[in-house]
CSV table of N, CA and C in Angstrom, one decimal:
chain,number,residue,atom,x,y,z
P,1,UNK,N,1.2,-1.2,0.2
P,1,UNK,CA,-0.2,-0.1,-0.1
P,1,UNK,C,1.0,1.3,0.0
P,2,UNK,N,0.5,2.0,-0.9
P,2,UNK,CA,1.4,3.4,-1.0
P,2,UNK,C,1.0,4.4,-0.1
P,3,UNK,N,1.9,5.2,0.7
P,3,UNK,CA,1.6,6.2,1.7
P,3,UNK,C,1.9,7.5,1.1
P,4,UNK,N,1.1,8.6,1.2
P,4,UNK,CA,1.3,10.1,0.7
P,4,UNK,C,1.6,10.9,2.2
P,5,UNK,N,2.3,12.2,1.5
P,5,UNK,CA,2.2,13.4,2.5
P,5,UNK,C,1.6,14.4,1.9
P,6,UNK,N,1.1,15.4,2.5
P,6,UNK,CA,0.8,16.3,1.8
P,6,UNK,C,1.2,17.8,2.8
P,7,UNK,N,1.8,18.5,1.7
P,7,UNK,CA,2.5,19.8,2.1
P,7,UNK,C,2.1,21.0,1.7
P,8,UNK,N,2.6,22.1,2.2
P,8,UNK,CA,2.0,23.5,1.8
P,8,UNK,C,3.3,24.4,2.0
P,9,UNK,N,3.4,25.2,1.2
P,9,UNK,CA,4.5,26.2,1.0
P,9,UNK,C,4.2,27.6,0.9
P,10,UNK,N,3.0,27.9,1.2
P,10,UNK,CA,2.1,29.1,1.2
P,10,UNK,C,2.1,29.8,-0.1
P,11,UNK,N,1.7,28.8,-1.0
P,11,UNK,CA,1.3,29.2,-2.6
P,11,UNK,C,-0.2,29.3,-2.5
P,12,UNK,N,-0.6,29.9,-3.3
P,12,UNK,CA,-2.2,30.3,-3.1
P,12,UNK,C,-2.4,29.8,-4.8
P,13,UNK,N,-3.9,29.3,-5.0
P,13,UNK,CA,-4.3,29.1,-6.2
P,13,UNK,C,-4.4,30.4,-7.0
P,14,UNK,N,-4.6,30.5,-8.3
P,14,UNK,CA,-4.8,31.9,-9.2
P,14,UNK,C,-6.1,32.2,-8.9
P,15,UNK,N,-6.1,33.4,-8.5
P,15,UNK,CA,-7.4,34.1,-8.1
P,15,UNK,C,-7.9,34.3,-6.5
P,16,UNK,N,-6.9,33.5,-6.1
P,16,UNK,CA,-7.1,33.5,-4.2
P,16,UNK,C,-6.7,34.8,-3.7
P,17,UNK,N,-7.2,35.2,-2.8
P,17,UNK,CA,-6.6,36.5,-2.0
P,17,UNK,C,-6.0,35.8,-0.7
P,18,UNK,N,-5.0,36.4,-0.2
P,18,UNK,CA,-4.4,36.1,0.8
P,18,UNK,C,-5.2,35.8,2.2
P,19,UNK,N,-5.6,37.0,2.2
P,19,UNK,CA,-6.6,37.1,3.7
P,19,UNK,C,-7.7,36.2,3.4
P,20,UNK,N,-8.2,35.9,2.2
P,20,UNK,CA,-9.4,35.1,2.5
P,20,UNK,C,-8.9,33.6,2.6
P,21,UNK,N,-7.7,33.4,2.0
P,21,UNK,CA,-7.1,32.0,2.3
P,21,UNK,C,-6.9,31.5,3.7
P,22,UNK,N,-6.1,32.6,4.2
P,22,UNK,CA,-6.0,32.7,5.7
P,22,UNK,C,-7.0,32.4,6.5
P,23,UNK,N,-8.1,33.0,6.0
P,23,UNK,CA,-9.4,32.9,7.0
P,23,UNK,C,-10.2,31.5,6.8
P,24,UNK,N,-9.9,30.9,5.7
P,24,UNK,CA,-10.4,29.8,5.3
P,24,UNK,C,-9.8,28.7,5.9
P,25,UNK,N,-8.3,28.6,5.7
P,25,UNK,CA,-7.3,27.6,6.6
P,25,UNK,C,-7.6,27.7,8.0
P,26,UNK,N,-7.9,28.9,8.6
P,26,UNK,CA,-8.3,29.1,9.9
P,26,UNK,C,-9.3,28.4,10.5
P,27,UNK,N,-10.4,28.3,9.6
P,27,UNK,CA,-11.7,27.4,9.9
P,27,UNK,C,-11.5,26.3,9.7
P,28,UNK,N,-10.5,26.0,8.7
P,28,UNK,CA,-10.5,24.7,8.4
P,28,UNK,C,-9.6,23.6,9.3
P,29,UNK,N,-8.4,24.4,9.8
P,29,UNK,CA,-7.7,23.6,10.7
P,29,UNK,C,-8.4,24.2,12.2
P,30,UNK,N,-9.1,25.1,12.5
P,30,UNK,CA,-9.5,25.5,13.5
P,30,UNK,C,-8.4,25.9,14.4
P,31,UNK,N,-7.8,26.6,13.8
P,31,UNK,CA,-6.3,27.3,14.3
P,31,UNK,C,-6.2,28.7,14.6
P,32,UNK,N,-5.6,29.3,15.4
P,32,UNK,CA,-5.5,30.9,15.5
P,32,UNK,C,-4.5,31.3,14.6
P,33,UNK,N,-4.6,32.9,14.4
P,33,UNK,CA,-3.9,33.3,13.5
P,33,UNK,C,-2.4,33.2,13.4
P,34,UNK,N,-1.7,32.8,14.8
P,34,UNK,CA,-0.3,33.0,14.5
P,34,UNK,C,0.0,31.4,13.9
P,35,UNK,N,-0.5,30.4,14.0
P,35,UNK,CA,-0.4,29.2,13.3
P,35,UNK,C,-0.7,29.0,12.0
P,36,UNK,N,-1.6,29.9,11.5
P,36,UNK,CA,-2.1,30.3,10.3
P,36,UNK,C,-0.7,31.0,9.5
P,37,UNK,N,-0.2,31.9,10.2
P,37,UNK,CA,0.9,32.8,9.9
P,37,UNK,C,1.9,31.9,9.6
P,38,UNK,N,2.4,30.9,10.5
P,38,UNK,CA,3.5,30.0,10.3
P,38,UNK,C,3.4,29.1,9.0
P,39,UNK,N,2.2,28.8,8.5
P,39,UNK,CA,2.1,28.1,6.9
P,39,UNK,C,2.4,29.0,6.0
P,40,UNK,N,2.2,30.3,6.0
P,40,UNK,CA,2.8,31.1,5.0
P,40,UNK,C,4.2,31.8,5.1
P,41,UNK,N,5.1,31.1,5.9
P,41,UNK,CA,6.3,31.5,6.1
P,41,UNK,C,7.3,31.4,4.9
P,42,UNK,N,6.7,30.5,3.8
P,42,UNK,CA,7.7,30.6,2.8
P,42,UNK,C,8.3,29.1,2.7
P,43,UNK,N,8.2,28.3,3.9
P,43,UNK,CA,8.9,27.0,3.9
P,43,UNK,C,8.0,26.0,3.8
P,44,UNK,N,8.7,25.0,3.4
P,44,UNK,CA,7.6,23.6,2.9
P,44,UNK,C,7.1,23.1,4.3
P,45,UNK,N,6.0,23.4,4.5
P,45,UNK,CA,5.5,22.5,6.1
P,45,UNK,C,4.7,21.3,5.4
P,46,UNK,N,5.0,19.9,6.1
P,46,UNK,CA,4.2,18.7,5.7
P,46,UNK,C,2.8,19.0,6.9
P,47,UNK,N,1.8,19.0,6.1
P,47,UNK,CA,0.5,19.0,7.2
P,47,UNK,C,0.1,17.8,7.6
P,48,UNK,N,0.3,16.7,6.9
P,48,UNK,CA,0.0,15.4,7.3
P,48,UNK,C,0.8,14.4,6.3
P,49,UNK,N,1.3,13.1,7.1
P,49,UNK,CA,2.1,12.2,6.4
P,49,UNK,C,1.7,10.9,6.5
P,50,UNK,N,1.9,9.9,5.9
P,50,UNK,CA,1.7,8.4,5.9
P,50,UNK,C,0.1,8.2,6.1
P,51,UNK,N,-0.7,9.0,4.8
P,51,UNK,CA,-1.9,9.0,4.2
P,51,UNK,C,-2.2,8.0,3.4
P,52,UNK,N,-3.1,7.3,3.3
P,52,UNK,CA,-3.3,6.6,1.8
P,52,UNK,C,-4.0,7.5,1.0
P,53,UNK,N,-4.1,6.9,-0.2
P,53,UNK,CA,-4.4,7.9,-1.4
P,53,UNK,C,-6.0,8.5,-1.1
P,54,UNK,N,-6.9,8.0,-0.7
P,54,UNK,CA,-8.3,8.5,-0.3
P,54,UNK,C,-7.9,9.4,0.4
P,55,UNK,N,-7.3,9.5,1.6
P,55,UNK,CA,-7.2,10.4,2.6
P,55,UNK,C,-6.3,11.5,2.3
P,56,UNK,N,-5.3,11.5,1.5
P,56,UNK,CA,-4.6,12.5,1.1
P,56,UNK,C,-5.3,13.5,0.1
P,57,UNK,N,-6.2,12.4,-0.5
P,57,UNK,CA,-7.2,13.3,-1.7
P,57,UNK,C,-7.9,14.1,-1.1
P,58,UNK,N,-8.6,13.8,0.0
P,58,UNK,CA,-9.6,14.7,0.8
P,58,UNK,C,-9.1,15.8,1.3
P,59,UNK,N,-7.9,15.9,2.0
P,59,UNK,CA,-7.1,17.0,2.3
P,59,UNK,C,-6.8,17.7,1.1
P,60,UNK,N,-6.2,17.2,0.0
P,60,UNK,CA,-6.1,18.0,-1.0
P,60,UNK,C,-7.1,18.8,-1.6
P,61,UNK,N,-8.0,18.2,-1.4
P,61,UNK,CA,-9.7,18.7,-2.0
P,61,UNK,C,-10.0,19.8,-1.3
P,62,UNK,N,-10.0,19.8,0.3
P,62,UNK,CA,-10.2,20.7,1.1
P,62,UNK,C,-9.5,22.1,1.1
P,63,UNK,N,-8.1,21.7,1.0
P,63,UNK,CA,-7.3,22.9,1.2
P,63,UNK,C,-7.2,23.6,-0.3
P,64,UNK,N,-7.5,22.8,-1.2
P,64,UNK,CA,-7.7,23.8,-2.7
P,64,UNK,C,-9.1,24.6,-2.8
P,65,UNK,N,-10.3,23.9,-2.0
P,65,UNK,CA,-11.2,24.9,-1.7
P,65,UNK,C,-11.0,25.8,-0.9
P,66,UNK,N,-9.9,25.9,0.0
P,66,UNK,CA,-9.9,27.1,0.9
P,66,UNK,C,-8.9,28.1,0.1
P,67,UNK,N,-8.5,27.6,-0.9
P,67,UNK,CA,-7.5,28.5,-2.0
P,67,UNK,C,-6.0,28.4,-1.8
P,68,UNK,N,-5.8,27.2,-1.3
P,68,UNK,CA,-4.2,27.1,-0.9
P,68,UNK,C,-3.8,25.8,-2.1
P,69,UNK,N,-3.0,26.1,-2.6
P,69,UNK,CA,-2.2,25.1,-3.3
P,69,UNK,C,-1.1,24.1,-2.8
P,70,UNK,N,-1.4,23.1,-2.8
P,70,UNK,CA,-0.6,22.1,-1.9
P,70,UNK,C,0.3,21.0,-3.0
P,71,UNK,N,1.3,20.5,-2.2
P,71,UNK,CA,1.7,19.4,-2.9
P,71,UNK,C,1.7,18.2,-2.2
P,72,UNK,N,1.3,17.1,-3.1
P,72,UNK,CA,1.1,15.4,-2.5
P,72,UNK,C,2.2,14.8,-3.2
P,73,UNK,N,3.1,14.2,-2.1
P,73,UNK,CA,4.1,13.3,-2.5
P,73,UNK,C,4.3,11.9,-2.0
P,74,UNK,N,4.4,10.7,-2.6
P,74,UNK,CA,4.5,9.8,-2.0
P,74,UNK,C,5.7,9.5,-1.0
P,75,UNK,N,5.1,8.9,-0.1
P,75,UNK,CA,6.5,8.7,1.3
P,75,UNK,C,7.3,7.9,0.7
P,76,UNK,N,8.8,7.9,0.8
P,76,UNK,CA,9.8,7.0,0.7
P,76,UNK,C,9.8,5.7,1.5
P,77,UNK,N,10.0,4.7,0.5
P,77,UNK,CA,9.7,3.6,1.2
P,77,UNK,C,11.1,2.8,1.3
P,78,UNK,N,11.6,2.4,2.3
P,78,UNK,CA,12.9,1.8,2.5
P,78,UNK,C,12.7,0.4,2.5
P,79,UNK,N,13.5,-0.3,1.5
P,79,UNK,CA,13.3,-1.6,1.3
P,79,UNK,C,13.9,-2.7,2.7
P,80,UNK,N,14.7,-2.3,3.2
P,80,UNK,CA,15.2,-2.6,4.3
P,80,UNK,C,14.1,-3.2,5.3
P,81,UNK,N,13.3,-1.8,5.8
P,81,UNK,CA,12.2,-1.6,6.6
P,81,UNK,C,11.2,-2.8,6.3
P,82,UNK,N,10.9,-2.9,5.0
P,82,UNK,CA,9.8,-4.0,4.7
P,82,UNK,C,10.1,-5.2,4.8
P,83,UNK,N,11.5,-5.7,4.6
P,83,UNK,CA,11.9,-7.1,4.7
P,83,UNK,C,12.2,-7.3,6.3
P,84,UNK,N,12.1,-6.0,6.9
P,84,UNK,CA,12.4,-6.6,8.5
P,84,UNK,C,11.5,-6.3,9.2
P,85,UNK,N,10.3,-5.9,8.8
P,85,UNK,CA,9.3,-5.3,9.6
P,85,UNK,C,8.4,-6.7,10.0
P,86,UNK,N,7.8,-6.8,11.2
P,86,UNK,CA,7.4,-7.8,11.6
P,86,UNK,C,5.7,-7.8,10.8
P,87,UNK,N,5.2,-9.1,10.7
P,87,UNK,CA,3.9,-9.2,10.4
P,87,UNK,C,3.0,-8.1,11.1
P,88,UNK,N,2.1,-7.7,10.1
P,88,UNK,CA,0.8,-6.7,10.5
P,88,UNK,C,0.1,-7.5,11.5
P,89,UNK,N,-0.2,-6.8,12.9
P,89,UNK,CA,-1.0,-7.3,13.8
P,89,UNK,C,-2.5,-6.6,13.5
P,90,UNK,N,-3.3,-7.2,13.8
P,90,UNK,CA,-4.6,-6.7,13.8
P,90,UNK,C,-4.7,-5.8,14.7
P,91,UNK,N,-5.3,-4.6,14.1
P,91,UNK,CA,-5.3,-3.3,15.1
P,91,UNK,C,-6.5,-3.5,16.0
P,92,UNK,N,-6.2,-3.0,16.9
P,92,UNK,CA,-7.2,-2.7,18.3
P,92,UNK,C,-8.3,-1.8,18.0
P,93,UNK,N,-9.4,-1.7,18.6
P,93,UNK,CA,-10.4,-0.7,18.3
P,93,UNK,C,-9.9,0.5,18.5
P,94,UNK,N,-10.4,1.8,17.8
P,94,UNK,CA,-9.8,2.9,18.0
P,94,UNK,C,-10.8,3.4,18.9
P,95,UNK,N,-10.3,4.2,20.2
P,95,UNK,CA,-11.2,4.9,21.3
P,95,UNK,C,-11.9,6.0,20.5
P,96,UNK,N,-13.0,6.2,21.0
P,96,UNK,CA,-13.5,7.4,20.4
P,96,UNK,C,-12.6,8.9,20.5
P,97,UNK,N,-13.0,9.9,20.1
P,97,UNK,CA,-12.1,11.2,20.0
P,97,UNK,C,-12.2,11.7,21.2
P,98,UNK,N,-13.3,11.9,21.7
P,98,UNK,CA,-13.7,12.4,22.9
P,98,UNK,C,-13.0,11.9,24.1
P,99,UNK,N,-12.6,10.7,24.1
P,99,UNK,CA,-11.8,9.7,25.4
P,99,UNK,C,-10.5,10.0,24.9
P,100,UNK,N,-10.0,10.2,23.7
P,100,UNK,CA,-8.6,10.2,23.5
P,100,UNK,C,-8.0,11.8,23.6
P,101,UNK,N,-8.7,12.6,22.9
P,101,UNK,CA,-8.2,13.9,22.7
P,101,UNK,C,-8.3,14.8,23.7
P,102,UNK,N,-7.3,15.8,24.2
P,102,UNK,CA,-7.6,16.8,25.2
P,102,UNK,C,-8.4,17.6,24.6
P,103,UNK,N,-8.8,18.4,25.5
P,103,UNK,CA,-9.6,19.6,25.5
P,103,UNK,C,-9.3,20.6,24.7
P,104,UNK,N,-8.1,20.9,24.4
P,104,UNK,CA,-7.5,21.8,23.4
P,104,UNK,C,-7.5,21.4,21.9
P,105,UNK,N,-7.5,20.0,21.9
P,105,UNK,CA,-7.2,19.5,20.3
P,105,UNK,C,-8.5,19.7,19.5
P,106,UNK,N,-8.3,20.5,18.4
P,106,UNK,CA,-9.5,20.6,17.5
P,106,UNK,C,-9.5,19.5,16.2
P,107,UNK,N,-10.2,19.3,15.7
P,107,UNK,CA,-10.1,18.3,14.6
P,107,UNK,C,-11.1,19.1,13.6
P,108,UNK,N,-10.4,18.9,12.3
P,108,UNK,CA,-11.0,19.5,11.0
P,108,UNK,C,-12.5,18.6,10.6
P,109,UNK,N,-13.2,19.1,10.5
P,109,UNK,CA,-14.9,18.3,10.0
P,109,UNK,C,-14.4,17.3,8.8
P,110,UNK,N,-15.0,16.2,8.7
P,110,UNK,CA,-14.8,15.1,7.9
P,110,UNK,C,-15.3,15.3,6.7
P,111,UNK,N,-16.5,16.4,6.6
P,111,UNK,CA,-17.2,16.5,5.5
P,111,UNK,C,-18.2,17.7,5.5
P,112,UNK,N,-19.4,18.0,4.9
P,112,UNK,CA,-19.7,19.2,4.8
P,112,UNK,C,-20.9,19.2,6.0
P,113,UNK,N,-21.3,17.8,6.4
P,113,UNK,CA,-22.4,17.9,7.5
P,113,UNK,C,-21.8,18.0,8.9
P,114,UNK,N,-20.6,17.4,8.9
P,114,UNK,CA,-19.9,17.5,10.1
P,114,UNK,C,-19.3,19.2,10.7
P,115,UNK,N,-19.1,19.7,9.3
P,115,UNK,CA,-18.8,21.2,9.1
P,115,UNK,C,-19.7,22.1,10.1
P,116,UNK,N,-21.1,21.8,10.1
P,116,UNK,CA,-22.1,22.6,10.8
P,116,UNK,C,-22.1,22.2,12.1
P,117,UNK,N,-21.0,21.5,12.7
P,117,UNK,CA,-20.9,21.3,14.1
P,117,UNK,C,-19.5,22.0,14.7
P,118,UNK,N,-18.8,22.6,13.7
P,118,UNK,CA,-17.4,23.1,13.9
P,118,UNK,C,-17.5,24.3,15.4
P,119,UNK,N,-18.4,25.1,15.3
P,119,UNK,CA,-18.4,26.2,16.5
P,119,UNK,C,-19.1,25.5,17.8
P,120,UNK,N,-19.5,24.3,17.6
P,120,UNK,CA,-20.2,23.7,19.0
P,120,UNK,C,-19.1,23.4,19.7
P,121,UNK,N,-19.3,23.9,21.3
P,121,UNK,CA,-18.1,23.8,22.2
P,121,UNK,C,-18.8,22.6,23.3
P,122,UNK,N,-18.2,21.5,23.4
P,122,UNK,CA,-18.6,20.6,24.2
P,122,UNK,C,-17.6,20.1,25.1
P,123,UNK,N,-17.7,19.9,26.4
P,123,UNK,CA,-16.5,19.2,27.0
P,123,UNK,C,-16.1,18.0,27.0
P,124,UNK,N,-14.7,17.8,27.2
P,124,UNK,CA,-13.9,16.5,27.0
P,124,UNK,C,-14.3,15.8,28.5
P,125,UNK,N,-15.4,14.6,28.4
P,125,UNK,CA,-15.3,14.0,29.5
P,125,UNK,C,-14.3,13.1,29.8
P,126,UNK,N,-13.8,12.5,28.8
P,126,UNK,CA,-12.8,11.3,28.9
P,126,UNK,C,-13.3,9.9,29.3
P,127,UNK,N,-12.3,9.4,29.8
P,127,UNK,CA,-12.9,7.8,30.5
P,127,UNK,C,-12.1,7.9,31.9
P,128,UNK,N,-12.7,7.6,32.7
P,128,UNK,CA,-12.0,7.4,34.1
P,128,UNK,C,-11.2,5.6,34.3
P,129,UNK,N,-10.5,5.8,34.7
P,129,UNK,CA,-9.8,4.7,35.3
P,129,UNK,C,-10.8,3.7,35.7
P,130,UNK,N,-10.8,2.3,35.7
P,130,UNK,CA,-11.2,1.4,36.4
P,130,UNK,C,-11.3,1.6,38.1
P,131,UNK,N,-12.3,1.5,38.4
P,131,UNK,CA,-12.6,1.8,39.9
P,131,UNK,C,-12.6,3.0,40.6
P,132,UNK,N,-12.5,4.1,39.7
P,132,UNK,CA,-12.3,5.6,40.2
P,132,UNK,C,-13.7,5.9,40.7
P,133,UNK,N,-13.9,6.7,41.6
P,133,UNK,CA,-15.1,7.2,42.3
P,133,UNK,C,-15.3,8.3,41.4
P,134,UNK,N,-16.6,8.3,40.5
P,134,UNK,CA,-17.0,9.0,39.4
P,134,UNK,C,-17.7,10.3,40.5
P,135,UNK,N,-18.4,10.2,41.7
P,135,UNK,CA,-19.2,11.3,42.5
P,135,UNK,C,-18.3,12.1,42.7
P,136,UNK,N,-19.1,13.5,42.5
P,136,UNK,CA,-18.2,14.5,42.9
P,136,UNK,C,-18.3,14.8,44.4
P,137,UNK,N,-17.3,15.1,44.8
P,137,UNK,CA,-17.0,15.5,46.3
P,137,UNK,C,-18.1,16.4,46.7
P,138,UNK,N,-18.5,16.2,48.1
P,138,UNK,CA,-19.5,17.4,48.6
P,138,UNK,C,-19.1,18.0,49.9
P,139,UNK,N,-19.5,18.7,50.5
P,139,UNK,CA,-19.1,19.2,51.6
P,139,UNK,C,-20.2,18.4,52.6
P,140,UNK,N,-19.6,18.3,53.7
P,140,UNK,CA,-20.9,17.4,54.7
P,140,UNK,C,-22.0,18.4,55.0
P,141,UNK,N,-23.1,17.8,55.1
P,141,UNK,CA,-24.2,18.4,55.2
P,141,UNK,C,-24.1,19.0,56.6
P,142,UNK,N,-24.6,20.2,56.9
P,142,UNK,CA,-24.7,20.9,58.5
P,142,UNK,C,-26.2,20.7,58.8
P,143,UNK,N,-26.4,19.9,59.9
P,143,UNK,CA,-27.9,20.0,60.3
P,143,UNK,C,-28.1,21.1,61.3
P,144,UNK,N,-29.4,21.4,60.8
P,144,UNK,CA,-29.7,23.0,61.2
P,144,UNK,C,-30.1,22.7,62.8
P,145,UNK,N,-29.8,24.0,63.5
P,145,UNK,CA,-29.8,24.1,64.8
P,145,UNK,C,-31.5,24.3,65.2
P,146,UNK,N,-32.3,23.3,65.5
P,146,UNK,CA,-33.8,23.5,66.0
P,146,UNK,C,-33.9,23.6,67.4
P,147,UNK,N,-34.9,24.1,68.0
P,147,UNK,CA,-35.0,24.2,69.4
P,147,UNK,C,-36.6,23.3,69.5
P,148,UNK,N,-36.4,22.3,70.2
P,148,UNK,CA,-37.6,21.2,70.0
P,148,UNK,C,-38.0,21.2,71.6
P,149,UNK,N,-37.6,22.0,72.3
P,149,UNK,CA,-38.1,21.9,73.9
P,149,UNK,C,-39.7,21.8,74.1
P,150,UNK,N,-40.2,22.9,73.2
P,150,UNK,CA,-41.9,22.7,73.2
P,150,UNK,C,-42.4,21.6,73.0
P,151,UNK,N,-41.8,20.7,72.6
P,151,UNK,CA,-42.5,19.5,72.1
P,151,UNK,C,-42.3,18.3,73.3
P,152,UNK,N,-43.4,17.6,73.4
P,152,UNK,CA,-43.1,16.5,74.3
P,152,UNK,C,-44.0,15.2,73.6
P,153,UNK,N,-43.6,14.2,74.3
P,153,UNK,CA,-43.8,12.8,73.6
P,153,UNK,C,-45.4,12.4,74.3
P,154,UNK,N,-46.0,11.8,73.6
P,154,UNK,CA,-47.3,11.0,74.3
P,154,UNK,C,-47.2,9.8,74.9
P,155,UNK,N,-48.0,9.4,75.9
P,155,UNK,CA,-47.7,8.5,76.9
P,155,UNK,C,-48.0,7.2,75.9
P,156,UNK,N,-47.3,6.2,76.3
P,156,UNK,CA,-47.3,4.9,75.5
P,156,UNK,C,-48.8,4.2,75.5
P,157,UNK,N,-49.3,3.9,74.1
P,157,UNK,CA,-50.4,3.5,74.2
P,157,UNK,C,-51.7,4.6,73.7
P,158,UNK,N,-51.4,5.8,73.7
P,158,UNK,CA,-52.1,6.7,73.4
P,158,UNK,C,-52.7,6.8,72.4
P,159,UNK,N,-53.9,7.4,72.2
P,159,UNK,CA,-54.5,7.9,70.8
P,159,UNK,C,-54.1,9.0,70.1
P,160,UNK,N,-53.7,8.6,68.9
P,160,UNK,CA,-52.5,9.9,68.3
P,160,UNK,C,-53.6,10.8,67.3
P,161,UNK,N,-54.5,10.1,67.2
P,161,UNK,CA,-55.6,10.8,66.1
P,161,UNK,C,-56.0,12.2,66.4
P,162,UNK,N,-56.8,12.9,65.5
P,162,UNK,CA,-57.1,14.2,65.7
P,162,UNK,C,-58.2,14.1,66.9
P,163,UNK,N,-58.2,15.3,67.7
P,163,UNK,CA,-59.4,15.6,68.7
P,163,UNK,C,-60.8,15.2,67.9
P,164,UNK,N,-61.6,14.7,68.6
P,164,UNK,CA,-63.0,14.8,68.2
P,164,UNK,C,-63.8,16.0,68.0
P,165,UNK,N,-64.2,16.3,67.4
P,165,UNK,CA,-65.2,17.5,67.4
P,165,UNK,C,-66.5,17.3,68.0
P,166,UNK,N,-67.5,18.5,68.1
P,166,UNK,CA,-68.6,18.2,69.0
P,166,UNK,C,-69.5,17.7,67.5
P,167,UNK,N,-69.2,17.7,66.5
P,167,UNK,CA,-70.2,17.1,65.4
P,167,UNK,C,-70.1,15.7,65.3
P,168,UNK,N,-68.8,15.3,65.8
P,168,UNK,CA,-68.6,13.8,65.7
P,168,UNK,C,-69.2,12.8,66.6
P,169,UNK,N,-69.8,13.6,68.0
P,169,UNK,CA,-70.4,12.7,68.8
P,169,UNK,C,-71.5,12.2,68.3
P,170,UNK,N,-72.2,11.0,68.8
P,170,UNK,CA,-73.3,10.3,68.4
P,170,UNK,C,-74.5,11.2,68.7
P,171,UNK,N,-75.4,11.2,67.8
P,171,UNK,CA,-76.8,12.1,67.7
P,171,UNK,C,-77.7,11.4,68.9
P,172,UNK,N,-78.0,12.2,69.4
P,172,UNK,CA,-79.1,11.5,70.8
P,172,UNK,C,-80.3,10.6,69.7
P,173,UNK,N,-81.0,9.9,70.7
P,173,UNK,CA,-82.0,9.3,70.3
P,173,UNK,C,-83.3,9.7,70.6
P,174,UNK,N,-83.9,10.2,69.7
P,174,UNK,CA,-85.2,11.2,69.8
P,174,UNK,C,-86.7,10.4,69.3
P,175,UNK,N,-86.4,9.2,69.4
P,175,UNK,CA,-87.5,8.5,68.9
P,175,UNK,C,-88.7,8.2,69.9
P,176,UNK,N,-88.4,8.7,71.2
P,176,UNK,CA,-89.6,8.4,72.0
P,176,UNK,C,-90.4,9.8,72.2
P,177,UNK,N,-89.7,11.1,71.8
P,177,UNK,CA,-90.3,12.2,71.6
P,177,UNK,C,-91.4,12.3,70.8
P,178,UNK,N,-92.6,13.0,71.5
P,178,UNK,CA,-94.0,13.1,70.6
P,178,UNK,C,-94.2,14.7,70.4
P,179,UNK,N,-94.8,15.2,69.4
P,179,UNK,CA,-95.3,16.6,69.6
P,179,UNK,C,-96.6,16.6,69.9
P,180,UNK,N,-96.9,17.5,70.7
P,180,UNK,CA,-98.1,17.6,71.0
P,180,UNK,C,-99.0,18.9,70.6
P,181,UNK,N,-100.3,18.6,70.2
P,181,UNK,CA,-100.9,19.6,69.6
P,181,UNK,C,-101.5,20.5,70.7
C-alpha cells in the first residue's frame, strides 16, 4: 500500500486572495492566526503524512477549496524496513475522539455535514480509570439547629388521632319524643 504526505509552501491558487485563504485555513484547521501565519512563512510544511490515497485526496480537495495550492508526494519506502518489518498485527479498536483527545485539540470536519458542528463547544469528559469514584465530592451536610423543647412525647398506648369535634359525637335518640297539639 502506498502512503503519501501533503505539504504546503504558502502558494495560493490563481485568483485567491491571501486574507480569504488565511481565514479559510483558520476555519479548516480551527487554528489561531499565529499558527496560520506559520503556514505562510515560505517554508515547505508537511501538513499530514502516512496517508493513503483516499485520505490525502480529501486533504488536497479541502485545502484547494480554501484557496491553498498544496503538494502531494509519495512517502519514501525503505526496502530494508519492508523486509525486516514484523507481520502486521490486527489493530485494536480505536477509542472515540472524546476519550483520547485533550480538550484543546480541534479536529477538522470530515465532510459538509460535520462542518455544521464546528462551532459547537462540548466538554471533553474522557474515560475514568477502572475503580475510580465518579461522584463529585460534596461538603458534609450541616444539620440545622432546631429548638424542640416545646414538644413532648405522648404516653405509650395513647390515641394519636385528631381530637374529636362536637359534630363527631353520636346523635341522641329522639324516637320516644312526640309533638303535642
